[in-house]
PDB file of C-alpha atoms in Angstrom:
ATOM      1  CA  MET A   1      22.173 -28.727  -0.356  1.00  0.00           C
ATOM      2  CA  LEU A   2      22.168 -26.414   2.673  1.00  0.00           C
ATOM      3  CA  TYR A   3      25.928 -26.794   2.931  1.00  0.00           C
ATOM      4  CA  ASP A   4      26.445 -25.699  -0.671  1.00  0.00           C
ATOM      5  CA  LYS A   5      27.984 -22.202  -0.561  1.00  0.00           C
ATOM      6  CA  ASN A   6      26.383 -21.068  -3.819  1.00  0.00           C
ATOM      7  CA  PHE A   7      22.948 -22.090  -2.552  1.00  0.00           C
ATOM      8  CA  TYR A   8      23.548 -20.254   0.736  1.00  0.00           C
ATOM      9  CA  PHE A   9      24.774 -17.080  -1.022  1.00  0.00           C
ATOM     10  CA  THR A  10      21.787 -17.151  -3.366  1.00  0.00           C
ATOM     11  CA  LEU A  11      19.438 -17.622  -0.421  1.00  0.00           C
ATOM     12  CA  VAL A  12      20.929 -14.655   1.474  1.00  0.00           C
ATOM     13  CA  GLU A  13      20.725 -12.445  -1.628  1.00  0.00           C
ATOM     14  CA  ARG A  14      17.071 -13.377  -2.162  1.00  0.00           C
ATOM     15  CA  TRP A  15      16.315 -12.675   1.481  1.00  0.00           C
ATOM     16  CA  LYS A  16      17.943  -9.242   1.227  1.00  0.00           C
ATOM     17  CA  ASP A  17      16.201  -8.440  -2.077  1.00  0.00           C
ATOM     18  CA  ASN A  18      12.808  -9.470  -0.674  1.00  0.00           C
ATOM     19  CA  TYR A  19      13.366  -7.342   2.413  1.00  0.00           C
ATOM     20  CA  TYR A  20      14.153  -4.266   0.308  1.00  0.00           C
ATOM     21  CA  SER A  21      11.124  -4.876  -1.929  1.00  0.00           C
ATOM     22  CA  ILE A  22       8.825  -4.337   1.075  1.00  0.00           C
ATOM     23  CA  LYS A  23       7.202  -0.900   1.043  1.00  0.00           C
ATOM     24  CA  LYS A  24       8.375   0.950   4.146  1.00  0.00           C
ATOM     25  CA  ILE A  25       5.787   3.125   5.846  1.00  0.00           C
ATOM     26  CA  THR A  26       6.966   6.587   6.798  1.00  0.00           C
ATOM     27  CA  ASN A  27       5.705   8.491   9.812  1.00  0.00           C
ATOM     28  CA  GLN A  28       4.074  10.955   7.405  1.00  0.00           C
ATOM     29  CA  MET A  29       1.675   8.302   6.039  1.00  0.00           C
ATOM     30  CA  ASN A  30      -0.418   8.551   9.167  1.00  0.00           C
ATOM     31  CA  LYS A  31      -1.052  12.263   8.678  1.00  0.00           C
ATOM     32  CA  ILE A  32      -3.066  14.311   6.221  1.00  0.00           C
ATOM     33  CA  LEU A  33      -0.628  16.401   4.213  1.00  0.00           C
ATOM     34  CA  PRO A  34      -1.510  20.076   3.724  1.00  0.00           C
ATOM     35  CA  THR A  35      -2.771  20.776   0.210  1.00  0.00           C
ATOM     36  CA  GLY A  36      -5.104  23.103  -1.618  1.00  0.00           C
ATOM     37  CA  SER A  37      -5.941  20.444  -4.199  1.00  0.00           C
ATOM     38  CA  THR A  38      -9.035  18.291  -3.715  1.00  0.00           C
ATOM     39  CA  LYS A  39      -7.460  15.567  -5.890  1.00  0.00           C
ATOM     40  CA  LYS A  40      -4.299  15.467  -3.745  1.00  0.00           C
ATOM     41  CA  LEU A  41      -6.379  15.388  -0.544  1.00  0.00           C
ATOM     42  CA  THR A  42      -8.456  12.490  -1.903  1.00  0.00           C
ATOM     43  CA  GLU A  43      -5.292  10.600  -2.907  1.00  0.00           C
ATOM     44  CA  ASN A  44      -3.749  11.221   0.509  1.00  0.00           C
ATOM     45  CA  LEU A  45      -6.861   9.955   2.310  1.00  0.00           C
ATOM     46  CA  ALA A  46      -7.009   6.918   0.019  1.00  0.00           C
ATOM     47  CA  LEU A  47      -3.349   6.158   0.739  1.00  0.00           C
ATOM     48  CA  ILE A  48      -3.949   6.345   4.490  1.00  0.00           C
ATOM     49  CA  ALA A  49      -6.938   4.004   4.109  1.00  0.00           C
ATOM     50  CA  LEU A  50      -4.856   1.570   2.025  1.00  0.00           C
ATOM     51  CA  PHE A  51      -2.235   1.343   4.747  1.00  0.00           C
ATOM     52  CA  LYS A  52      -4.841   0.957   7.491  1.00  0.00           C
ATOM     53  CA  LEU A  53      -6.830  -1.743   5.651  1.00  0.00           C
ATOM     54  CA  GLY A  54      -3.901  -3.331   3.840  1.00  0.00           C
ATOM     55  CA  GLN A  55      -3.419  -3.660   0.101  1.00  0.00           C
ATOM     56  CA  PRO A  56      -4.316  -7.396  -0.002  1.00  0.00           C
ATOM     57  CA  THR A  57      -7.645  -6.740   1.740  1.00  0.00           C
ATOM     58  CA  VAL A  58      -8.580  -3.946  -0.672  1.00  0.00           C
ATOM     59  CA  LEU A  59      -7.585  -5.990  -3.735  1.00  0.00           C
ATOM     60  CA  LYS A  60      -9.580  -8.975  -2.452  1.00  0.00           C
ATOM     61  CA  THR A  61     -12.634  -6.741  -1.974  1.00  0.00           C
ATOM     62  CA  ILE A  62     -12.332  -5.470  -5.550  1.00  0.00           C
ATOM     63  CA  GLN A  63     -12.057  -9.062  -6.784  1.00  0.00           C
ATOM     64  CA  GLU A  64     -15.200 -10.015  -4.833  1.00  0.00           C
ATOM     65  CA  TRP A  65     -17.102  -7.071  -6.330  1.00  0.00           C
ATOM     66  CA  GLN A  66     -16.082  -8.215  -9.782  1.00  0.00           C
ATOM     67  CA  LYS A  67     -17.139 -11.835  -9.103  1.00  0.00           C
ATOM     68  CA  LYS A  68     -20.561 -10.619  -7.898  1.00  0.00           C
ATOM     69  CA  ASP A  69     -20.876  -8.503 -11.073  1.00  0.00           C
ATOM     70  CA  GLU A  70     -21.108  -5.344  -8.982  1.00  0.00           C
ATOM     71  CA  ILE A  71     -18.316  -3.845 -11.101  1.00  0.00           C
ATOM     72  CA  SER A  72     -17.079  -4.689 -14.585  1.00  0.00           C
ATOM     73  CA  LYS A  73     -13.734  -6.233 -15.468  1.00  0.00           C
ATOM     74  CA  GLN A  74     -12.583  -2.856 -16.803  1.00  0.00           C
ATOM     75  CA  GLN A  75     -13.625  -1.036 -13.618  1.00  0.00           C
ATOM     76  CA  ALA A  76     -11.780  -3.613 -11.492  1.00  0.00           C
ATOM     77  CA  PHE A  77      -8.677  -3.134 -13.648  1.00  0.00           C
ATOM     78  CA  ARG A  78      -8.856   0.642 -13.217  1.00  0.00           C
ATOM     79  CA  LEU A  79      -9.219   0.322  -9.437  1.00  0.00           C
ATOM     80  CA  ARG A  80      -6.264  -2.082  -9.174  1.00  0.00           C
ATOM     81  CA  THR A  81      -4.176   0.246 -11.348  1.00  0.00           C
ATOM     82  CA  MET A  82      -5.088   3.233  -9.183  1.00  0.00           C
ATOM     83  CA  ILE A  83      -4.063   1.327  -6.038  1.00  0.00           C
ATOM     84  CA  THR A  84      -0.722   0.365  -7.576  1.00  0.00           C
ATOM     85  CA  GLU A  85      -0.065   3.958  -8.640  1.00  0.00           C
ATOM     86  CA  LEU A  86      -0.993   5.294  -5.199  1.00  0.00           C
ATOM     87  CA  LEU A  87       1.414   2.913  -3.513  1.00  0.00           C
ATOM     88  CA  GLU A  88       4.214   3.892  -5.899  1.00  0.00           C
ATOM     89  CA  THR A  89       3.727   7.590  -5.158  1.00  0.00           C
ATOM     90  CA  PRO A  90       6.724   8.933  -3.268  1.00  0.00           C
ATOM     91  CA  THR A  91       5.753  10.299   0.118  1.00  0.00           C
ATOM     92  CA  LYS A  92       7.398  12.941   2.195  1.00  0.00           C
ATOM     93  CA  GLY A  93       8.408  12.035   5.674  1.00  0.00           C
ATOM     94  CA  GLU A  94      11.081  10.490   7.753  1.00  0.00           C
ATOM     95  CA  ILE A  95      11.641   6.794   7.779  1.00  0.00           C
ATOM     96  CA  ASN A  96      11.384   5.362  11.258  1.00  0.00           C
ATOM     97  CA  GLU A  97      14.760   5.052  12.992  1.00  0.00           C
ATOM     98  CA  PHE A  98      14.070   1.371  13.699  1.00  0.00           C
ATOM     99  CA  ILE A  99      13.625   0.710   9.979  1.00  0.00           C
ATOM    100  CA  LEU A 100      16.955   2.429   9.281  1.00  0.00           C
ATOM    101  CA  GLU A 101      18.612   0.298  11.949  1.00  0.00           C
ATOM    102  CA  LEU A 102      17.070  -2.852  10.500  1.00  0.00           C
ATOM    103  CA  ASP A 103      18.261  -1.846   7.009  1.00  0.00           C
ATOM    104  CA  GLN A 104      21.786  -1.535   8.392  1.00  0.00           C
ATOM    105  CA  LYS A 105      21.592  -4.934  10.121  1.00  0.00           C
ATOM    106  CA  ILE A 106      20.288  -6.602   6.946  1.00  0.00           C
ATOM    107  CA  ASN A 107      23.231  -5.176   4.989  1.00  0.00           C
ATOM    108  CA  GLU A 108      25.713  -6.289   7.641  1.00  0.00           C
ATOM    109  CA  VAL A 109      24.397  -9.861   7.699  1.00  0.00           C
ATOM    110  CA  ALA A 110      24.266 -10.059   3.904  1.00  0.00           C
ATOM    111  CA  GLU A 111      27.818  -8.735   3.530  1.00  0.00           C
ATOM    112  CA  SER A 112      29.202 -11.072   6.201  1.00  0.00           C
ATOM    113  CA  ALA A 113      27.543 -14.037   4.505  1.00  0.00           C
ATOM    114  CA  LEU A 114      29.207 -13.235   1.214  1.00  0.00           C
TER     115      LEU A 114
END
């Protein structure tokens, strides 16, 4: 099975796709962006907290609140939706040079495998 070329090519493609599905953190995500909007400031602070705590930890906490009946099913859904939307928000900032180098290496390995 490991010697099957189609299996190997599929494995490399999955590896590359999974790598690119990972949310890359920019240098800007550690800073508070200048804004005159209280909503934007709150979103920015929440995004920083999400990256510091980690999305899985926050989602697990929301799930625990729901299990303890501290929040309703609808409230938990709204919180999870808000977290997803925050993480999908494009951020300004430069991507770390090491991430760019790793991107290049991933592409090189994937292309040489094919």
